[in-house]
Short mmCIF file of C-alpha atoms and ligand atoms in Angstrom, two decimals:
data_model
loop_
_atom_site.label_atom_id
_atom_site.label_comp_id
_atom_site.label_asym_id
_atom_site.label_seq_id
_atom_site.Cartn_x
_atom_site.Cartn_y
_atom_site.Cartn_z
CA UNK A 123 -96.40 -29.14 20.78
CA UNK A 124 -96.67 -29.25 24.56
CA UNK A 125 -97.66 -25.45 24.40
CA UNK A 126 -101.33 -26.21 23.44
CA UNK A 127 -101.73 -27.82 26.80
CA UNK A 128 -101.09 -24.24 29.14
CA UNK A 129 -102.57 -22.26 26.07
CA UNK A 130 -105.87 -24.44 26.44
CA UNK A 131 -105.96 -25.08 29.93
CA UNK A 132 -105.62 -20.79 30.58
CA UNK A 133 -107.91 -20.00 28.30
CA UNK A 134 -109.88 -22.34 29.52
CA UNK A 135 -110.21 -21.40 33.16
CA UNK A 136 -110.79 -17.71 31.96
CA UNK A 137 -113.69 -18.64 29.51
CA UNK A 138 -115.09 -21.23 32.44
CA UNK A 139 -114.88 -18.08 35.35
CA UNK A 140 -116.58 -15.84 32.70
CA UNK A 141 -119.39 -18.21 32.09
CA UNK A 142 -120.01 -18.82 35.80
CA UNK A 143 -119.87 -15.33 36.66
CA UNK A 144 -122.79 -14.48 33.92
CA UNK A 145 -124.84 -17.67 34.59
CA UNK A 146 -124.60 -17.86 38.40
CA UNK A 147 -123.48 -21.46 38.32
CA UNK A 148 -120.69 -21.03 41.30
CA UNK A 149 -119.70 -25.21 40.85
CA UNK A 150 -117.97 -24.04 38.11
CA UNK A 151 -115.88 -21.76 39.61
CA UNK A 152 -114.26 -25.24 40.90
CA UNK A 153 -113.51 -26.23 37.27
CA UNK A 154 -112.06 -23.04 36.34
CA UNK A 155 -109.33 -23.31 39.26
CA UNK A 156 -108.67 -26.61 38.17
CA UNK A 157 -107.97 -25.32 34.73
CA UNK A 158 -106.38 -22.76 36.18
CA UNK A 159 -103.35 -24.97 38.16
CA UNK A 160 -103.20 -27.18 35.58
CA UNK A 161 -102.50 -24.71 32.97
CA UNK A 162 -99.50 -23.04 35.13
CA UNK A 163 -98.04 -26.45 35.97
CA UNK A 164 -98.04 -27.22 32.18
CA UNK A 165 -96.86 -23.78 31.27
CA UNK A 166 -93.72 -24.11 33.83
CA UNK A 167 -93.26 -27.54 31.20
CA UNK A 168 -93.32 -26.37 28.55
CA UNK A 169 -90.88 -23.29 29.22
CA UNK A 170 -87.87 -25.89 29.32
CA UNK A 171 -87.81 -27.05 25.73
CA UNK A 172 -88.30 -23.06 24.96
CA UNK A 173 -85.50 -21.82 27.08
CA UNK A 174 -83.62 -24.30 25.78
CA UNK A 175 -84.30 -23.06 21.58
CA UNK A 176 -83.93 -19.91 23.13
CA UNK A 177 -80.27 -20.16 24.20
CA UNK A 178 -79.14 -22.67 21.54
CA UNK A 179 -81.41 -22.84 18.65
CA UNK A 180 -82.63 -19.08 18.28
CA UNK A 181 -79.66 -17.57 15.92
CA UNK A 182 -77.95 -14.94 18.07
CA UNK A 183 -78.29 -10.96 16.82
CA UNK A 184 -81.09 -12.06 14.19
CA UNK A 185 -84.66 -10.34 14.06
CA UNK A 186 -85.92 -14.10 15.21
CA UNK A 187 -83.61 -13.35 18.48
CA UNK A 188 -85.99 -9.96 19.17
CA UNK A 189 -89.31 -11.71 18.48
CA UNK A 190 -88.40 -14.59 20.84
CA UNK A 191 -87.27 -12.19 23.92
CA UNK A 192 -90.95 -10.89 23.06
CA UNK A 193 -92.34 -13.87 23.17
CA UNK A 194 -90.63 -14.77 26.37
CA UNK A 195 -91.74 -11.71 28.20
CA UNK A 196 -95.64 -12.15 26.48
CA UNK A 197 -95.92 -15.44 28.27
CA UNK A 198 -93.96 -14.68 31.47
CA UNK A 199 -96.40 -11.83 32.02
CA UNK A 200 -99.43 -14.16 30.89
CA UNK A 201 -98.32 -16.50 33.70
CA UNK A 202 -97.83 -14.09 36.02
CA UNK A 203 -101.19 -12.83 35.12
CA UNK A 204 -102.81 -16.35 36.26
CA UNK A 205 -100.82 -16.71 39.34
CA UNK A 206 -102.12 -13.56 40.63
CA UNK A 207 -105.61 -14.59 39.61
CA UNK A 208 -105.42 -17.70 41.36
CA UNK A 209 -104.23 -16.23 44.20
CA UNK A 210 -107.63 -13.64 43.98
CA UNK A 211 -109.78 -16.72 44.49
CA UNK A 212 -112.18 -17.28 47.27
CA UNK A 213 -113.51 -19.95 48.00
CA UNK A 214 -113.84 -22.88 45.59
CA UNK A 215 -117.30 -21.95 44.69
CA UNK A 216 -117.02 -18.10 44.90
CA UNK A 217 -116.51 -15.73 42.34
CA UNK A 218 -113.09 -15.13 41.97
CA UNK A 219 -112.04 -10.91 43.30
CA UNK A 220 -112.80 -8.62 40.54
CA UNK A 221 -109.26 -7.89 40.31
CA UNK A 222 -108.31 -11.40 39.96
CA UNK A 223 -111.07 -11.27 37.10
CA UNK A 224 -109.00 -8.57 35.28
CA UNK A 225 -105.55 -10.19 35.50
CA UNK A 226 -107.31 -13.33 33.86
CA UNK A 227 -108.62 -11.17 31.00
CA UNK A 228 -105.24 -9.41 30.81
CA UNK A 229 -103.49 -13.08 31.08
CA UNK A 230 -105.74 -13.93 28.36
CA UNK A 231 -104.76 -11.04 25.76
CA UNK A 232 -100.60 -11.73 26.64
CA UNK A 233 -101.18 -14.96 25.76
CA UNK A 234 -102.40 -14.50 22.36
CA UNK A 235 -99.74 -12.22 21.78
CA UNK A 236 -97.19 -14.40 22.81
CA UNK A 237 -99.19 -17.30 20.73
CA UNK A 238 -99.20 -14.79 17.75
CA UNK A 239 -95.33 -14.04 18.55
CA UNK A 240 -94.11 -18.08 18.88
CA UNK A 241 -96.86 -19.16 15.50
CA UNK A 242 -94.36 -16.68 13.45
CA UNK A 243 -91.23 -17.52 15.21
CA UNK A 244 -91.93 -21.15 13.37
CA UNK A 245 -93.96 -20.45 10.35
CA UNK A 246 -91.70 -17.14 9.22
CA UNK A 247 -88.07 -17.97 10.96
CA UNK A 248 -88.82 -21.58 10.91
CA UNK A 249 -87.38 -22.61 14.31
CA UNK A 250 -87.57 -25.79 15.67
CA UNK A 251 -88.53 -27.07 11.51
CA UNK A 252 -86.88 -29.83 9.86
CA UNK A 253 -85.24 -28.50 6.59
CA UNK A 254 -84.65 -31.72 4.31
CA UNK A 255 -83.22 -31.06 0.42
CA UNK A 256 -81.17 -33.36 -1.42
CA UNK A 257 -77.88 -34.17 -0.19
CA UNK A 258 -78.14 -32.16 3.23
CA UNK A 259 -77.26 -35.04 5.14
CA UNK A 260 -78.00 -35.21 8.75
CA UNK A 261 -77.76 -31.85 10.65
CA UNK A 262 -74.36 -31.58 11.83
CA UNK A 263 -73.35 -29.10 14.71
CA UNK A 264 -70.11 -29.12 16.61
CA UNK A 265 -69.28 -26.62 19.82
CA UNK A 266 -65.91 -25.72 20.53
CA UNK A 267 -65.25 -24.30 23.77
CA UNK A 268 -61.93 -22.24 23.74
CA UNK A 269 -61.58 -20.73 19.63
CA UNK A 270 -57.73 -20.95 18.57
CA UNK A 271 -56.62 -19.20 15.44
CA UNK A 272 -57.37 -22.43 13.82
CA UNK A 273 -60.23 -24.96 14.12
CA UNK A 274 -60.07 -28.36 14.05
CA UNK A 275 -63.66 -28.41 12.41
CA UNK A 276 -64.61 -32.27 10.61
CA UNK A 277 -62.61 -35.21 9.25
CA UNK A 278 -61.69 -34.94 5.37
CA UNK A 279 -65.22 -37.33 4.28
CA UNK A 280 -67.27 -36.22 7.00
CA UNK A 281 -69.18 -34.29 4.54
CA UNK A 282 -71.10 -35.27 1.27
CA UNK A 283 -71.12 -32.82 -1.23
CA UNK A 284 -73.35 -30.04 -0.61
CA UNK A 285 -73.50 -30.91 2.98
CA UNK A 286 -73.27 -28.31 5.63
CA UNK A 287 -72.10 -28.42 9.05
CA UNK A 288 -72.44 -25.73 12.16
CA UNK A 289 -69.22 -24.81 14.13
CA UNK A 290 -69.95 -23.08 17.44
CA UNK A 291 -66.51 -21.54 18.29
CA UNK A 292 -67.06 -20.02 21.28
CA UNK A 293 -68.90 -16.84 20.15
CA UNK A 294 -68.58 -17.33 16.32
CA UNK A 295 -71.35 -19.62 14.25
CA UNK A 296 -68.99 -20.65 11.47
CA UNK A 297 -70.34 -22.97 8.42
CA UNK A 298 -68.40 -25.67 7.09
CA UNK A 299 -69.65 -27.04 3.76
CA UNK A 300 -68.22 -29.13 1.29
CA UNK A 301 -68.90 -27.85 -2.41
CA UNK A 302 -67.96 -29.72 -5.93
CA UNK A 303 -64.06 -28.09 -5.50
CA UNK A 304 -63.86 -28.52 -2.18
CA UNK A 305 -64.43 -27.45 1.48
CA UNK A 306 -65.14 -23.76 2.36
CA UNK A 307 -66.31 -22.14 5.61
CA UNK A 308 -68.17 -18.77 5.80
CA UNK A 309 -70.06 -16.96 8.42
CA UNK A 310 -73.61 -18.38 9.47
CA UNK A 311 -74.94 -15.38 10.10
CA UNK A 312 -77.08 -13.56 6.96
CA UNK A 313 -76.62 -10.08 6.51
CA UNK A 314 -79.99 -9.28 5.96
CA UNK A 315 -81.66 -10.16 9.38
CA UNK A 316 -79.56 -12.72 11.14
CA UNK A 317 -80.67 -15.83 9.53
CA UNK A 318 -79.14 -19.06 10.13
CA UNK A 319 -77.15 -20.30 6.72
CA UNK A 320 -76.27 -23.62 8.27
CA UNK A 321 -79.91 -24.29 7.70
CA UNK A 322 -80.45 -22.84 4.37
CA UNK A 323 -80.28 -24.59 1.60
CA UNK A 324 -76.38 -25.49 -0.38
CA UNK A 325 -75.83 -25.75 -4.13
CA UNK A 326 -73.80 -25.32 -6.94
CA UNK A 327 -71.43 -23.28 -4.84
CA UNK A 328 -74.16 -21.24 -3.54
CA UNK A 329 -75.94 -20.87 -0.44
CA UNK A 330 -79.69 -19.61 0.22
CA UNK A 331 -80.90 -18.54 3.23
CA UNK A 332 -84.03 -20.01 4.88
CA UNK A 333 -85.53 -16.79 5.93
CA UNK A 334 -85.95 -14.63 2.91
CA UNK A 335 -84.52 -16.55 0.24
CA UNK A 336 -80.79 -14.22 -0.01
CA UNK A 337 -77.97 -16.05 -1.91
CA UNK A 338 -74.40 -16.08 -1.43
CA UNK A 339 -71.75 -17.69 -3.19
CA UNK A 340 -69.48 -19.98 -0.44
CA UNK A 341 -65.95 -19.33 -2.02
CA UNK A 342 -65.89 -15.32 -1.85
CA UNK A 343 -68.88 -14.72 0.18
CA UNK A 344 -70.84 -11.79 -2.61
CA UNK A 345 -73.93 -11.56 -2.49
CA UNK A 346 -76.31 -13.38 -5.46
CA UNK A 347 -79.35 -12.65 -4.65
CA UNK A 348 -80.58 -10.29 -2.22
CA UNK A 349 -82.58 -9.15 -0.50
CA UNK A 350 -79.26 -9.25 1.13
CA UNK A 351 -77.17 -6.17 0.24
CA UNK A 352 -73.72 -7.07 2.22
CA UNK A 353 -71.77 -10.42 1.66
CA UNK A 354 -70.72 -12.78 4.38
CA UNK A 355 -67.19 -13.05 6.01
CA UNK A 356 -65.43 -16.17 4.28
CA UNK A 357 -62.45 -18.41 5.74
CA UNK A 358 -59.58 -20.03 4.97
CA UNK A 359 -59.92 -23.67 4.97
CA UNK A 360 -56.77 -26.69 4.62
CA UNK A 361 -57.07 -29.95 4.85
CA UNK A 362 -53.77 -31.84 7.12
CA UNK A 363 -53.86 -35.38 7.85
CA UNK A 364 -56.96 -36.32 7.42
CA UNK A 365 -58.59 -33.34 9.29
CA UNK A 366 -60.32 -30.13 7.98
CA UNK A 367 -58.91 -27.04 9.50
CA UNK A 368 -60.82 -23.41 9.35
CA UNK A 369 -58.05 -20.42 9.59
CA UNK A 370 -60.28 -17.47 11.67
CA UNK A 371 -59.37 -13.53 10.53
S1 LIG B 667 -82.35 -13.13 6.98
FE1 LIG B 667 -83.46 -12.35 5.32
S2 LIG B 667 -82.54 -13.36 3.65
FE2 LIG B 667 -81.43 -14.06 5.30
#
């Protein structure tokens, strides 16, 4: 969790200026823009693992897409917040500018938010969380640059039963799972708010999704169990020489 680092190091630094503002003690303004650097430095770290879930992780049109663009901007603004605070400072043992004092304070309430906004991003959309059940197998995602008509998408064995595995084709997020009567494929996307169904849950013929719990059986796509009201786009799937093919529209 390299975000605790920036989150403690910025709060830090604004808690540390506070203090030596209302005590006098003007060493400590040194401290607090030490805090200060570090905490940008770390923050600029630990942006590249979250661009990266961002882009690739973070299931496109999905209500965890929205909250992470808001979390994004939160903790852009945050930082932005700091770096004009820092550059508000005087000298090392001077109070920093008033103004600088208020962009900390304001730095301080974006980054809560954006804490608030990434704490539900993994607790409620669970990015970025391991989801183990019996036979899942390892995760299994494959991108395919240029989608044909058909998809050259596993090798007949690749998958245990009730084992699922994520097709990127191009645009489309396409699941191909192996039930007890055979391979199907079906869109990842859940109706209900974008969850990913790769990383739901695969039994019985039916699959749950890890979000809210909405079931859909994988041979005609219908809705189970909502709170899902719409079903999910199914495909045709044929097995040729020891390779399984998906058929798109
Ligand atoms: S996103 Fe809510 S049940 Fe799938």
């Amino acid at each position: 969790m390299l975000v605790a680092f920036p989150a403690a190091y910025l709060f830090g630094s604004a808690c540390v200026d506070l203090f030596a503002r209302a005590t006098g003690r003007r060493r400590w303004f040194r401290t607090a823009s030490h805090l200060n650097a570090l905490g940008i430095a770390s923050a600029l770290a630990a942006a590249i693992p979250g661009l990266i879930d961002y882009m690739f992780v973070v299931p496109p049109k999905s209500s965890a897409k929205n909250r992470a663009t808001d979390h994004m901007f939160a903790n852009l603004s945050a930082l932005a917040m700091f770096a004009l605070a820092r550059v508000g400072r005087r000298e090392e043992d001077q109070p920093a500018a008033p103004w600088a004092m208020a962009a900390e304070v304001a730095g301080v309430g974006l980054l809560t938010t954006g804490g608030w906004l990434g704490g539900t991003l993994v607790y409620r959309n669970q990015i970025g969380v391991d989801h183990r059940y019996a036979n899942a197998g390892k995760w299994r995602v494959e991108a395919i640059a240029a989608p044909a008509t058909t998809i050259d998408a596993a090798a007949v064995g690749e998958l245990d039963v009730n084992q699922m595995k994520l097709v990127r084709a191009g645009s489309k997020r396409i699941v191909l799972a192996r039930t007890e009567r055979g391979h199907v494929a079906f869109d990842d996307r859940c109706t209900h708010k974008g969850g990913p169904l790769s990383d739901g849950t695969l039994a019985c013929g039916v699959v749950q999704c890890p979000w809210h719990g909405s079931q859909f059986g994988v041979a005609s796509g219908a809705v189970e169990q909502g709170p899902a009201k719409d079903g999910i786009e199914t495909y045709r799937v044929e097995e040729c020489d020891g390779r399984v093919y998906i058929t798109l529209g």
